[in-house]
Coordinates of C-alpha atoms in Angstrom, one line a residue:
Chain A
X1 CA 96.9 24.4 51.6
X2 CA 98.3 20.9 51.9
X3 CA 95.9 18.1 51.4
X4 CA 96.5 16.7 54.8
X5 CA 94.6 19.5 56.3
X6 CA 91.4 18.1 54.8
X7 CA 92.0 14.6 56.2
X8 CA 93.1 15.6 59.7
X9 CA 91.1 18.2 61.6
X10 CA 93.3 21.2 62.4
X11 CA 93.9 22.1 66.0
X12 CA 93.5 25.7 65.2
X13 CA 92.0 27.4 62.1
X14 CA 92.4 31.1 61.3
X15 CA 89.7 32.0 58.9
X16 CA 90.0 35.2 57.0
X17 CA 91.3 36.9 60.1
X18 CA 91.6 40.7 59.9
X19 CA 92.7 43.2 62.5
X20 CA 92.1 46.8 62.0
X21 CA 93.0 49.6 64.5
X22 CA 91.6 52.9 63.2
X23 CA 92.5 53.1 59.6
X24 CA 95.5 50.9 59.9
X25 CA 95.2 47.2 58.9
X26 CA 97.6 45.2 61.0
X27 CA 96.5 41.7 59.8
X28 CA 94.8 41.3 56.6
X29 CA 92.7 38.3 55.6
X30 CA 94.9 35.7 57.2
X31 CA 93.8 32.1 56.6
X32 CA 95.8 29.3 58.1
X33 CA 95.2 25.8 59.4
X34 CA 97.5 24.4 62.1
X35 CA 97.6 20.6 61.8
X36 CA 97.8 18.5 65.0
X37 CA 100.9 16.9 66.3
X38 CA 103.3 19.3 64.7
X39 CA 105.7 22.0 65.7
X40 CA 104.4 24.8 63.5
X41 CA 106.6 27.8 63.0
X42 CA 105.3 31.3 62.5
X43 CA 108.0 33.3 60.8
X44 CA 108.2 36.9 60.0
X45 CA 110.4 40.0 60.3
X46 CA 109.8 42.4 63.2
X47 CA 106.5 44.2 63.0
X48 CA 105.0 41.7 60.5
X49 CA 102.1 41.0 62.9
X50 CA 103.1 37.8 64.6
X51 CA 102.3 38.9 68.1
X52 CA 99.1 40.6 66.9
X53 CA 98.0 37.3 65.4
X54 CA 98.8 35.4 68.6
X55 CA 97.0 38.0 70.7
X56 CA 93.9 37.3 68.6
X57 CA 94.3 33.6 68.9
X58 CA 94.2 33.8 72.7
X59 CA 91.4 36.4 72.8
X60 CA 93.5 39.2 74.3
X61 CA 92.4 41.5 71.4
X62 CA 89.3 41.4 69.3
X63 CA 89.1 40.2 65.8
X64 CA 87.9 42.8 63.3
X65 CA 86.8 40.3 60.7
X66 CA 86.9 36.6 60.4
X67 CA 87.2 34.0 63.2
X68 CA 89.6 31.7 64.9
X69 CA 88.6 28.2 65.9
X70 CA 90.6 26.2 68.5
X71 CA 89.6 22.6 68.6
X72 CA 86.5 23.5 66.6
X73 CA 85.4 26.2 69.1
X74 CA 85.3 29.9 68.2
X75 CA 87.5 32.1 70.4
X76 CA 85.1 34.9 69.9
X77 CA 81.8 33.1 70.8
X78 CA 83.0 30.3 73.1
X79 CA 86.0 31.8 74.7
X80 CA 86.1 29.7 77.8
X81 CA 85.8 26.4 76.0
X82 CA 88.2 27.4 73.3
X83 CA 90.9 28.8 75.6
X84 CA 90.8 25.7 77.8
X85 CA 92.7 23.9 75.1
X86 CA 95.5 26.5 74.9
X87 CA 98.6 27.2 76.9
X88 CA 100.5 30.3 75.9
X89 CA 103.2 32.8 76.4
X90 CA 102.5 36.1 74.8
X91 CA 105.7 38.3 74.4
X92 CA 107.8 38.3 77.5
X93 CA 106.6 36.0 80.3
X94 CA 105.8 38.5 83.0
X95 CA 105.2 37.0 86.5
X96 CA 104.2 38.3 89.9
X97 CA 107.6 39.4 91.1
X98 CA 106.7 39.4 94.8
X99 CA 105.7 35.7 94.6
X100 CA 108.0 32.7 94.3
X101 CA 108.1 30.7 91.1
X102 CA 106.0 28.0 92.8
X103 CA 103.4 30.5 94.1
X104 CA 103.1 31.9 90.6
X105 CA 102.4 28.4 89.2
X106 CA 99.9 27.8 92.0
X107 CA 98.0 31.0 90.8
X108 CA 97.5 29.5 87.4
X109 CA 96.9 26.0 88.7
X110 CA 94.0 27.2 90.7
X111 CA 92.3 28.6 87.6
X112 CA 91.9 25.3 85.9
X113 CA 90.5 22.1 87.3
X114 CA 92.6 19.0 87.9
X115 CA 96.1 20.4 88.2
X116 CA 97.6 18.5 91.1
X117 CA 100.8 19.4 93.1
X118 CA 102.4 16.4 91.4
X119 CA 101.7 17.9 88.0
X120 CA 103.2 21.2 89.1
X121 CA 106.4 19.5 90.3
X122 CA 106.5 17.4 87.1
X123 CA 106.4 20.6 84.9
X124 CA 109.0 22.3 87.1
X125 CA 111.2 19.3 86.6
X126 CA 110.6 19.4 82.9
X127 CA 111.7 23.0 82.4
X128 CA 114.6 22.5 84.8
X129 CA 113.7 25.0 87.5
X130 CA 113.6 22.7 90.5
X131 CA 116.6 24.4 92.2
X132 CA 115.1 27.9 92.1
X133 CA 111.4 27.3 92.2
X134 CA 111.0 28.5 95.8
X135 CA 112.8 31.8 95.1
X136 CA 111.0 35.0 94.4
X137 CA 110.6 35.7 90.7
X138 CA 112.3 39.1 91.2
X139 CA 115.6 37.2 91.6
X140 CA 115.1 35.4 88.3
X141 CA 117.0 36.0 85.1
X142 CA 115.2 36.5 81.9
X143 CA 116.0 32.9 80.9
X144 CA 114.6 31.6 84.1
X145 CA 111.4 33.6 83.7
X146 CA 111.2 32.2 80.2
X147 CA 111.3 28.7 81.6
X148 CA 108.7 29.6 84.2
X149 CA 106.6 31.0 81.4
X150 CA 106.8 27.7 79.6
X151 CA 105.9 25.9 82.8
X152 CA 102.7 27.9 83.4
X153 CA 101.7 27.2 79.8
X154 CA 102.1 23.5 80.2
X155 CA 100.3 23.0 83.5
X156 CA 96.9 22.0 82.2
X157 CA 98.3 19.8 79.4
X158 CA 96.9 22.0 76.6
X159 CA 96.3 20.5 73.1
X160 CA 97.8 23.7 71.6
X161 CA 100.8 25.4 73.0
X162 CA 101.4 28.9 71.7
X163 CA 104.8 30.3 72.3
X164 CA 105.7 33.9 71.2
X165 CA 109.5 34.2 70.6
X166 CA 110.3 31.5 73.3
X167 CA 114.0 31.5 72.7
X168 CA 114.3 35.2 73.6
X169 CA 116.7 35.5 76.5
X170 CA 117.6 31.8 76.6
X171 CA 121.3 30.8 76.4
X172 CA 122.3 28.2 73.7
X173 CA 122.0 25.4 76.3
X174 CA 118.4 26.6 77.2
X175 CA 117.5 26.9 73.5
X176 CA 118.7 23.3 72.9
X177 CA 116.7 22.1 75.9
X178 CA 113.6 23.9 74.9
X179 CA 113.8 22.4 71.4
X180 CA 114.2 18.9 72.9
X181 CA 111.3 19.1 75.2
X182 CA 109.0 20.7 72.7
X183 CA 109.9 17.8 70.4
X184 CA 109.2 15.4 73.3
X185 CA 105.9 17.0 74.1
X186 CA 104.9 16.8 70.5
X187 CA 105.8 13.1 70.3
X188 CA 104.7 11.8 73.7
X189 CA 101.6 13.9 74.5
X190 CA 100.6 14.8 70.9
X191 CA 100.7 18.5 71.8
X192 CA 100.6 20.8 68.8
X193 CA 103.1 23.6 69.2
X194 CA 102.7 27.0 67.5
X195 CA 105.9 29.0 67.8
X196 CA 106.7 32.4 66.5
X197 CA 110.1 33.7 65.8
X198 CA 112.2 36.0 63.6
X199 CA 115.2 33.7 64.1
X200 CA 115.2 31.6 61.0
X201 CA 118.0 29.3 61.9
X202 CA 116.1 28.4 65.1
X203 CA 112.9 27.6 63.1
X204 CA 114.9 25.4 60.7
X205 CA 116.0 23.2 63.6
X206 CA 112.7 23.2 65.5
X207 CA 109.8 23.1 63.2
X208 CA 108.0 20.7 60.9
X209 CA 106.3 23.4 58.9
X210 CA 106.5 27.2 58.8
X211 CA 104.1 29.9 57.8
X212 CA 105.8 33.0 56.7
X213 CA 104.1 36.3 57.3
X214 CA 105.0 39.8 56.2
X215 CA 103.2 43.1 56.6
X216 CA 100.2 41.3 58.1
X217 CA 99.8 39.0 55.1
X218 CA 100.5 35.3 54.9
X219 CA 103.1 34.9 52.2
X220 CA 103.8 31.2 52.2
X221 CA 103.4 27.9 54.1
X222 CA 106.2 25.5 53.7
X223 CA 106.9 22.0 55.0
X224 CA 110.5 22.4 56.1
X225 CA 111.8 18.9 55.1
X226 CA 110.7 19.5 51.5
X227 CA 112.3 22.9 51.6
X228 CA 115.6 21.3 52.3
X229 CA 115.2 18.6 49.6
X230 CA 114.3 21.1 46.9
X231 CA 117.6 22.9 47.5
X232 CA 119.7 19.8 46.6
X233 CA 119.6 19.4 42.8
X234 CA 121.3 22.6 41.7
X235 CA 123.5 23.5 44.6
X236 CA 126.2 26.0 44.9
X237 CA 129.5 24.3 45.5
X238 CA 132.6 25.9 46.9
X239 CA 136.0 24.9 45.8
X240 CA 138.8 25.9 48.1
X241 CA 141.8 26.4 45.8
X242 CA 145.3 28.1 45.9
X243 CA 144.6 30.2 42.8
X244 CA 140.9 31.2 42.4
X245 CA 141.6 33.4 39.2
X246 CA 143.2 30.4 37.4
X247 CA 140.4 28.2 38.5
X248 CA 137.8 30.6 37.1
X249 CA 139.7 30.7 33.9
X250 CA 139.7 26.9 33.7
X251 CA 136.0 26.3 34.6
X252 CA 134.7 29.4 32.8
X253 CA 131.9 30.1 35.3
X254 CA 131.4 30.9 39.0
X255 CA 132.1 33.6 41.5
X256 CA 135.4 34.2 43.1
X257 CA 135.1 34.2 46.9
X258 CA 137.7 34.5 49.6
X259 CA 140.2 31.6 49.1
X260 CA 138.2 29.9 46.4
X261 CA 135.5 29.7 43.8
X262 CA 131.8 29.2 44.1
X263 CA 130.2 27.3 41.2
X264 CA 126.6 26.3 40.4
X265 CA 126.7 22.6 39.6
X266 CA 124.7 19.4 39.8
X267 CA 126.2 16.4 41.6
X268 CA 127.9 14.7 38.7
X269 CA 129.5 17.9 37.4
X270 CA 131.3 18.5 40.7
X271 CA 133.6 15.5 40.2
X272 CA 134.3 16.5 36.6
X273 CA 135.1 20.1 37.6
X274 CA 137.5 18.8 40.3
X275 CA 139.3 16.6 37.8
X276 CA 139.6 19.6 35.4
X277 CA 141.2 21.7 38.1
X278 CA 143.6 19.1 39.3
X279 CA 144.6 18.4 35.7
X280 CA 145.4 22.1 35.3
X281 CA 147.7 22.0 38.3
X282 CA 145.5 23.9 40.6
X283 CA 145.6 22.7 44.2
X284 CA 142.1 21.8 45.5
X285 CA 142.0 21.8 49.3
X286 CA 138.4 21.2 49.9
X287 CA 135.0 21.0 48.2
X288 CA 131.8 22.1 50.1
X289 CA 128.2 22.1 49.2
X290 CA 126.7 25.5 49.9
X291 CA 123.0 24.5 50.3
X292 CA 120.8 27.5 50.5
X293 CA 119.6 28.0 54.0
X294 CA 116.1 28.9 55.0
X295 CA 117.4 32.3 55.7
X296 CA 118.3 32.9 52.1
X297 CA 114.9 31.6 51.0
X298 CA 113.2 33.7 53.6
X299 CA 115.0 36.9 52.5
X300 CA 114.2 36.0 48.9
X301 CA 110.5 35.5 49.7
X302 CA 110.1 38.6 51.8
X303 CA 112.3 40.6 49.5
X304 CA 114.4 41.7 52.4
X305 CA 112.1 44.7 53.0
X306 CA 112.2 46.8 56.1
X307 CA 109.4 47.2 58.5
X308 CA 106.5 48.5 56.4
Chain B
X1 CA 85.5 25.4 84.8
X2 CA 86.8 25.4 88.3
X3 CA 85.7 27.2 91.4
X4 CA 85.1 30.9 91.5
X5 CA 86.3 30.9 95.1
X6 CA 89.8 30.0 93.9
X7 CA 89.8 33.2 91.8
X8 CA 89.1 35.3 94.9
X9 CA 91.8 33.3 96.7
X10 CA 94.3 34.2 94.0
X11 CA 93.4 37.9 94.2
X12 CA 93.7 37.8 98.0
X13 CA 97.2 36.3 97.6
X14 CA 98.1 39.2 95.3
X15 CA 97.0 41.7 97.9
X16 CA 98.2 40.0 101.1
X17 CA 101.5 38.6 99.8
X18 CA 102.8 42.1 99.2
X19 CA 104.9 43.7 101.8
X20 CA 103.2 47.0 101.0
X21 CA 99.8 45.7 102.3
X22 CA 101.3 44.8 105.6
X23 CA 103.0 48.1 106.0
X24 CA 99.7 49.8 105.4
X25 CA 97.9 47.7 107.9
X26 CA 100.6 48.2 110.6
X27 CA 100.5 52.0 110.0
X28 CA 96.7 51.9 110.3
X29 CA 96.9 49.9 113.6
X30 CA 99.6 52.2 115.0
X31 CA 97.7 55.3 114.1
X32 CA 94.4 54.0 115.6
X33 CA 96.2 53.0 118.8
X34 CA 98.2 56.3 119.0
X35 CA 95.3 58.8 118.9
X36 CA 93.5 57.8 122.1
X37 CA 96.9 57.9 123.9
X38 CA 97.6 61.3 122.5
X39 CA 94.2 62.6 123.5
X40 CA 94.6 61.1 127.0
X41 CA 98.0 62.7 127.6
X42 CA 97.2 66.1 126.2
X43 CA 94.0 66.8 128.2
X44 CA 94.3 67.8 131.8
X45 CA 92.4 66.4 134.7
X46 CA 89.4 68.8 134.7
X47 CA 88.6 68.0 131.1
X48 CA 88.3 64.3 131.0
X49 CA 87.6 62.7 127.6
X50 CA 85.4 59.6 127.7
X51 CA 85.8 56.3 126.0
X52 CA 83.4 57.0 123.2
X53 CA 84.6 60.6 122.5
X54 CA 88.2 59.4 122.4
X55 CA 87.2 56.5 120.0
X56 CA 85.0 58.8 117.8
X57 CA 87.9 61.3 117.3
X58 CA 90.2 58.5 116.5
X59 CA 87.8 56.9 114.0
X60 CA 87.3 60.3 112.2
X61 CA 91.1 60.7 111.7
X62 CA 92.1 57.1 111.1
X63 CA 89.4 56.7 108.4
X64 CA 91.3 59.2 106.2
X65 CA 94.3 56.9 106.2
X66 CA 92.0 53.9 105.8
X67 CA 90.4 55.4 102.7
X68 CA 93.8 56.3 101.2
X69 CA 95.1 52.8 101.7
X70 CA 92.0 51.2 100.2
X71 CA 92.1 53.5 97.2
X72 CA 95.7 52.4 96.8
X73 CA 94.8 48.8 96.7
X74 CA 91.8 49.5 94.4
X75 CA 94.0 51.5 92.1
X76 CA 96.5 48.7 91.7
X77 CA 93.9 46.0 91.3
X78 CA 93.6 46.2 87.6
X79 CA 96.2 48.7 86.6
X80 CA 98.9 46.7 88.5
X81 CA 98.3 43.7 86.3
X82 CA 98.9 45.9 83.2
X83 CA 102.0 47.5 84.7
X84 CA 103.4 44.1 85.6
X85 CA 102.4 42.6 82.2
X86 CA 100.7 39.7 84.1
X87 CA 97.3 40.6 82.6
X88 CA 98.3 38.7 79.5
X89 CA 98.7 35.5 81.5
X90 CA 95.7 36.2 83.6
X91 CA 93.2 36.6 80.8
X92 CA 94.1 33.5 78.8
X93 CA 92.5 31.2 81.4
X94 CA 89.1 29.6 81.0
X95 CA 87.4 32.4 82.8
X96 CA 85.4 35.2 81.4
X97 CA 86.8 38.7 81.9
X98 CA 83.7 39.7 83.9
X99 CA 84.4 37.0 86.4
X100 CA 88.0 37.9 86.7
X101 CA 87.1 41.5 87.3
X102 CA 84.4 40.4 89.9
X103 CA 87.0 38.4 91.8
X104 CA 89.2 41.5 91.9
X105 CA 86.4 43.6 93.1
X106 CA 85.4 41.2 95.8
X107 CA 89.0 40.9 97.1
X108 CA 89.2 44.7 97.2
X109 CA 86.0 44.7 99.4
X110 CA 87.5 42.0 101.6
X111 CA 90.6 44.2 102.1
X112 CA 88.5 47.2 102.9
X113 CA 86.7 45.2 105.6
X114 CA 89.9 43.8 107.0
X115 CA 91.5 47.3 107.3
X116 CA 88.3 48.8 108.8
X117 CA 88.3 45.9 111.3
X118 CA 91.9 46.7 112.2
X119 CA 91.0 50.3 112.7
X120 CA 88.1 49.5 115.0
X121 CA 90.0 46.9 116.9
X122 CA 93.0 49.0 117.7
X123 CA 91.1 52.2 118.0
X124 CA 88.6 50.9 120.5
X125 CA 91.2 48.9 122.4
X126 CA 93.4 51.9 122.8
X127 CA 90.5 54.2 123.7
X128 CA 89.5 51.6 126.3
X129 CA 92.9 51.7 127.9
X130 CA 93.5 55.4 127.7
X131 CA 90.2 56.8 128.9
X132 CA 88.5 57.3 132.2
X133 CA 85.0 55.9 132.3
X134 CA 82.3 55.5 129.7
X135 CA 80.8 59.0 130.1
X136 CA 82.7 62.1 129.0
X137 CA 81.9 65.7 128.5
X138 CA 79.2 65.1 125.9
X139 CA 77.0 63.1 128.2
X140 CA 75.1 59.9 127.6
X141 CA 73.1 60.6 124.5
X142 CA 73.7 62.3 121.2
X143 CA 70.5 63.3 119.4
X144 CA 68.6 60.2 120.6
X145 CA 71.5 57.8 119.9
X146 CA 73.4 56.0 122.6
X147 CA 77.1 57.0 122.6
X148 CA 78.2 53.6 121.3
X149 CA 75.5 53.5 118.6
X150 CA 76.4 57.0 117.5
X151 CA 80.0 56.2 116.9
X152 CA 79.1 53.0 115.0
X153 CA 76.7 55.0 112.8
X154 CA 79.6 57.3 112.1
X155 CA 81.8 54.4 111.2
X156 CA 79.1 53.1 108.9
X157 CA 78.9 56.5 107.1
X158 CA 82.7 56.7 106.8
X159 CA 82.7 53.2 105.4
X160 CA 80.2 54.1 102.8
X161 CA 82.4 57.1 101.8
X162 CA 85.4 54.8 101.6
X163 CA 83.4 52.2 99.6
X164 CA 82.5 54.8 97.0
X165 CA 86.0 56.3 96.8
X166 CA 87.3 52.8 96.3
X167 CA 84.7 52.2 93.6
X168 CA 85.9 55.4 91.8
X169 CA 89.6 54.3 92.1
X170 CA 88.6 50.8 90.8
X171 CA 86.8 52.2 87.8
X172 CA 89.6 54.6 86.8
X173 CA 92.1 51.7 87.3
X174 CA 90.0 49.5 85.0
X175 CA 89.4 52.3 82.4
X176 CA 92.8 54.0 82.2
X177 CA 95.0 51.2 83.4
X178 CA 97.0 53.7 85.4
X179 CA 97.2 53.3 89.1
X180 CA 98.7 56.8 89.6
X181 CA 95.7 58.4 87.9
X182 CA 93.3 56.2 89.9
X183 CA 94.8 57.2 93.2
X184 CA 95.0 60.9 92.4
X185 CA 91.5 61.3 91.0
X186 CA 89.8 59.2 93.6
X187 CA 91.5 60.9 96.5
X188 CA 91.2 64.4 95.1
X189 CA 87.4 63.8 95.0
X190 CA 87.5 62.8 98.6
X191 CA 89.5 65.9 99.6
X192 CA 87.9 68.5 97.4
X193 CA 84.2 67.5 97.8
X194 CA 83.7 70.0 100.6
X195 CA 85.1 72.8 98.5
X196 CA 82.9 71.7 95.7
X197 CA 79.8 71.8 97.9
X198 CA 80.8 75.3 99.1
X199 CA 81.1 76.6 95.5
X200 CA 78.1 74.8 94.0
X201 CA 75.9 74.9 97.1
X202 CA 72.9 72.6 96.7
X203 CA 70.9 75.3 98.5
X204 CA 71.5 77.7 95.6
X205 CA 71.9 75.4 92.6
X206 CA 69.2 72.8 92.1
X207 CA 71.4 70.6 89.8
X208 CA 74.1 70.4 92.5
X209 CA 71.8 68.1 94.3
X210 CA 72.6 65.4 91.8
X211 CA 76.3 65.6 92.2
X212 CA 78.0 62.8 94.1
X213 CA 80.0 65.3 96.2
X214 CA 77.0 66.5 98.1
X215 CA 76.0 63.1 99.4
X216 CA 79.2 61.1 100.0
X217 CA 79.3 62.1 103.6
X218 CA 76.0 60.7 105.1
X219 CA 77.0 61.5 108.7
X220 CA 74.7 64.6 108.7
X221 CA 71.7 62.3 108.6
X222 CA 72.7 60.7 111.8
X223 CA 71.9 63.9 113.7
X224 CA 69.5 65.6 111.3
X225 CA 66.6 64.6 109.0
X226 CA 67.7 66.7 106.1
X227 CA 71.1 67.1 104.5
X228 CA 72.6 69.7 102.1
X229 CA 70.0 71.4 99.9
X230 CA 67.2 69.9 102.0
X231 CA 67.7 66.5 100.6
X232 CA 66.4 63.5 102.5
X233 CA 68.4 60.4 103.4
X234 CA 66.4 58.3 100.9
X235 CA 67.3 60.8 98.1
X236 CA 70.9 60.8 99.1
X237 CA 71.1 57.0 99.1
X238 CA 69.4 56.9 95.7
X239 CA 71.9 59.3 94.2
X240 CA 74.8 57.4 95.6
X241 CA 73.3 54.1 94.4
X242 CA 73.0 55.5 90.8
X243 CA 76.6 56.7 90.8
X244 CA 77.8 53.4 92.2
X245 CA 75.9 51.4 89.5
X246 CA 77.4 53.7 86.8
X247 CA 80.9 53.3 88.2
X248 CA 80.6 49.5 88.2
X249 CA 79.0 49.4 84.7
X250 CA 81.7 51.5 83.2
X251 CA 84.4 49.3 84.9
X252 CA 82.9 46.1 83.5
X253 CA 82.0 47.3 80.0
X254 CA 85.5 48.8 79.4
X255 CA 87.3 45.8 81.0
X256 CA 85.4 43.3 78.9
X257 CA 85.7 45.1 75.6
X258 CA 89.2 46.6 75.6
X259 CA 92.1 45.1 73.6
X260 CA 94.9 44.0 75.8
X261 CA 98.0 45.1 73.9
X262 CA 100.3 46.2 76.7

């Protein structure tokens, strides 16, 4: 656990959370603190237990052992007070299809005190649904329902926003917008965002930290910025050359790839290797750093296993 | 944590914003209005049917439809949310599951009162237009009841039957989360209870007295002191009350405890 967790009170704490159904253990002894003011990613392959964990966090399913605190309140014992701090989408955002988008939002607005019409309009504006908000939800595309889902989660200005695979069904434009307004929420309103995904590249762009889960167990918690830094010192470098075989013979190490050679090298060596190649009469067209993506690390950590 | 009334408001919107609900109410109104007219035009002059007789026949028939429609609404009340997937968004609000279920049940009762109101309004209105005079072949009094009083006692009994059928549908909807099952089971109880009583006659089998089937139709007690198996009205009401409490308890316990993983 990072030291910051002791200084700043976490928005949500999962304490030894276990979920058992019959003899099958879906989540096993999961302990995790979600620090405030962050976009916190929850990463794992399909079937790892992301949605099950989120369902426990919002009280949709019971917790077999352990407890979950949200803003210091147990979701088991003080459900109403704990859940008041949470806005969430669990799996697909399903809405009442026979109602309009606006009428759907009114449903949820009525269930919490202090959500004004102005607030509803503000949220609709934020998720970019103003044009279609008075149409029935049955005419909405998946992306539009996703936006409406985010809108209902934001209505009551929750301290913790839980989004389960929110980029599902969004086009690249929509994903970009979602990322931008999550960032904005986080910065301006101090909302903590807990977002699950199996899309690693997405998480890399969106999150401050990620927790990685596999087969119902927490495997690792990483601060993403440091993940990127750690990859710098020994980086794989790709030399695009006219004759990869000759280049390999000159350098004496590396892997031949299409149109070039991939070499493990620290920063200083790259220039030297380049000089060597040029001196040997090999044409070097480009040199690229191949920093290891989170995806590689993720596959390394989870061992690239199938659904267990 | 907000007003409970707004929860009921929400549930009413879910019922009355659906086209289906309005189709049901229009059908019920049409049927209630049609029967007095049919009775009027199919009887000849010598055999005049009075206002209350016409109304009574209409009520008896139209209540079947009313019960079916109310069971449909009851069946969708909880199961519909599961089918639509909206239950996940509904249950993550700062309200306990008990209160959410209560708001659903209250809105169901409101619907049943509205539909019964429609039935009475259109049935009586039509009977009033298509009948000749207040007195018909059955005279002024039925077993000590005034004609109007008698019909309204029958309506009360029919409503109790509807109320219990709806409670069964609501329970099955909450326990099995399947509206189809809720409709089929609740309505089959309504339609087969007479066969049940015929087979397990309370006059022959002592234990049959404790079955709900024997007592759902209280209209016998309007004209007689004892019902099937020599039961008294008080006994019948007690049996029904126990069943009703059990239905409600099962609905609430299951809805509160169950994992929502739809």
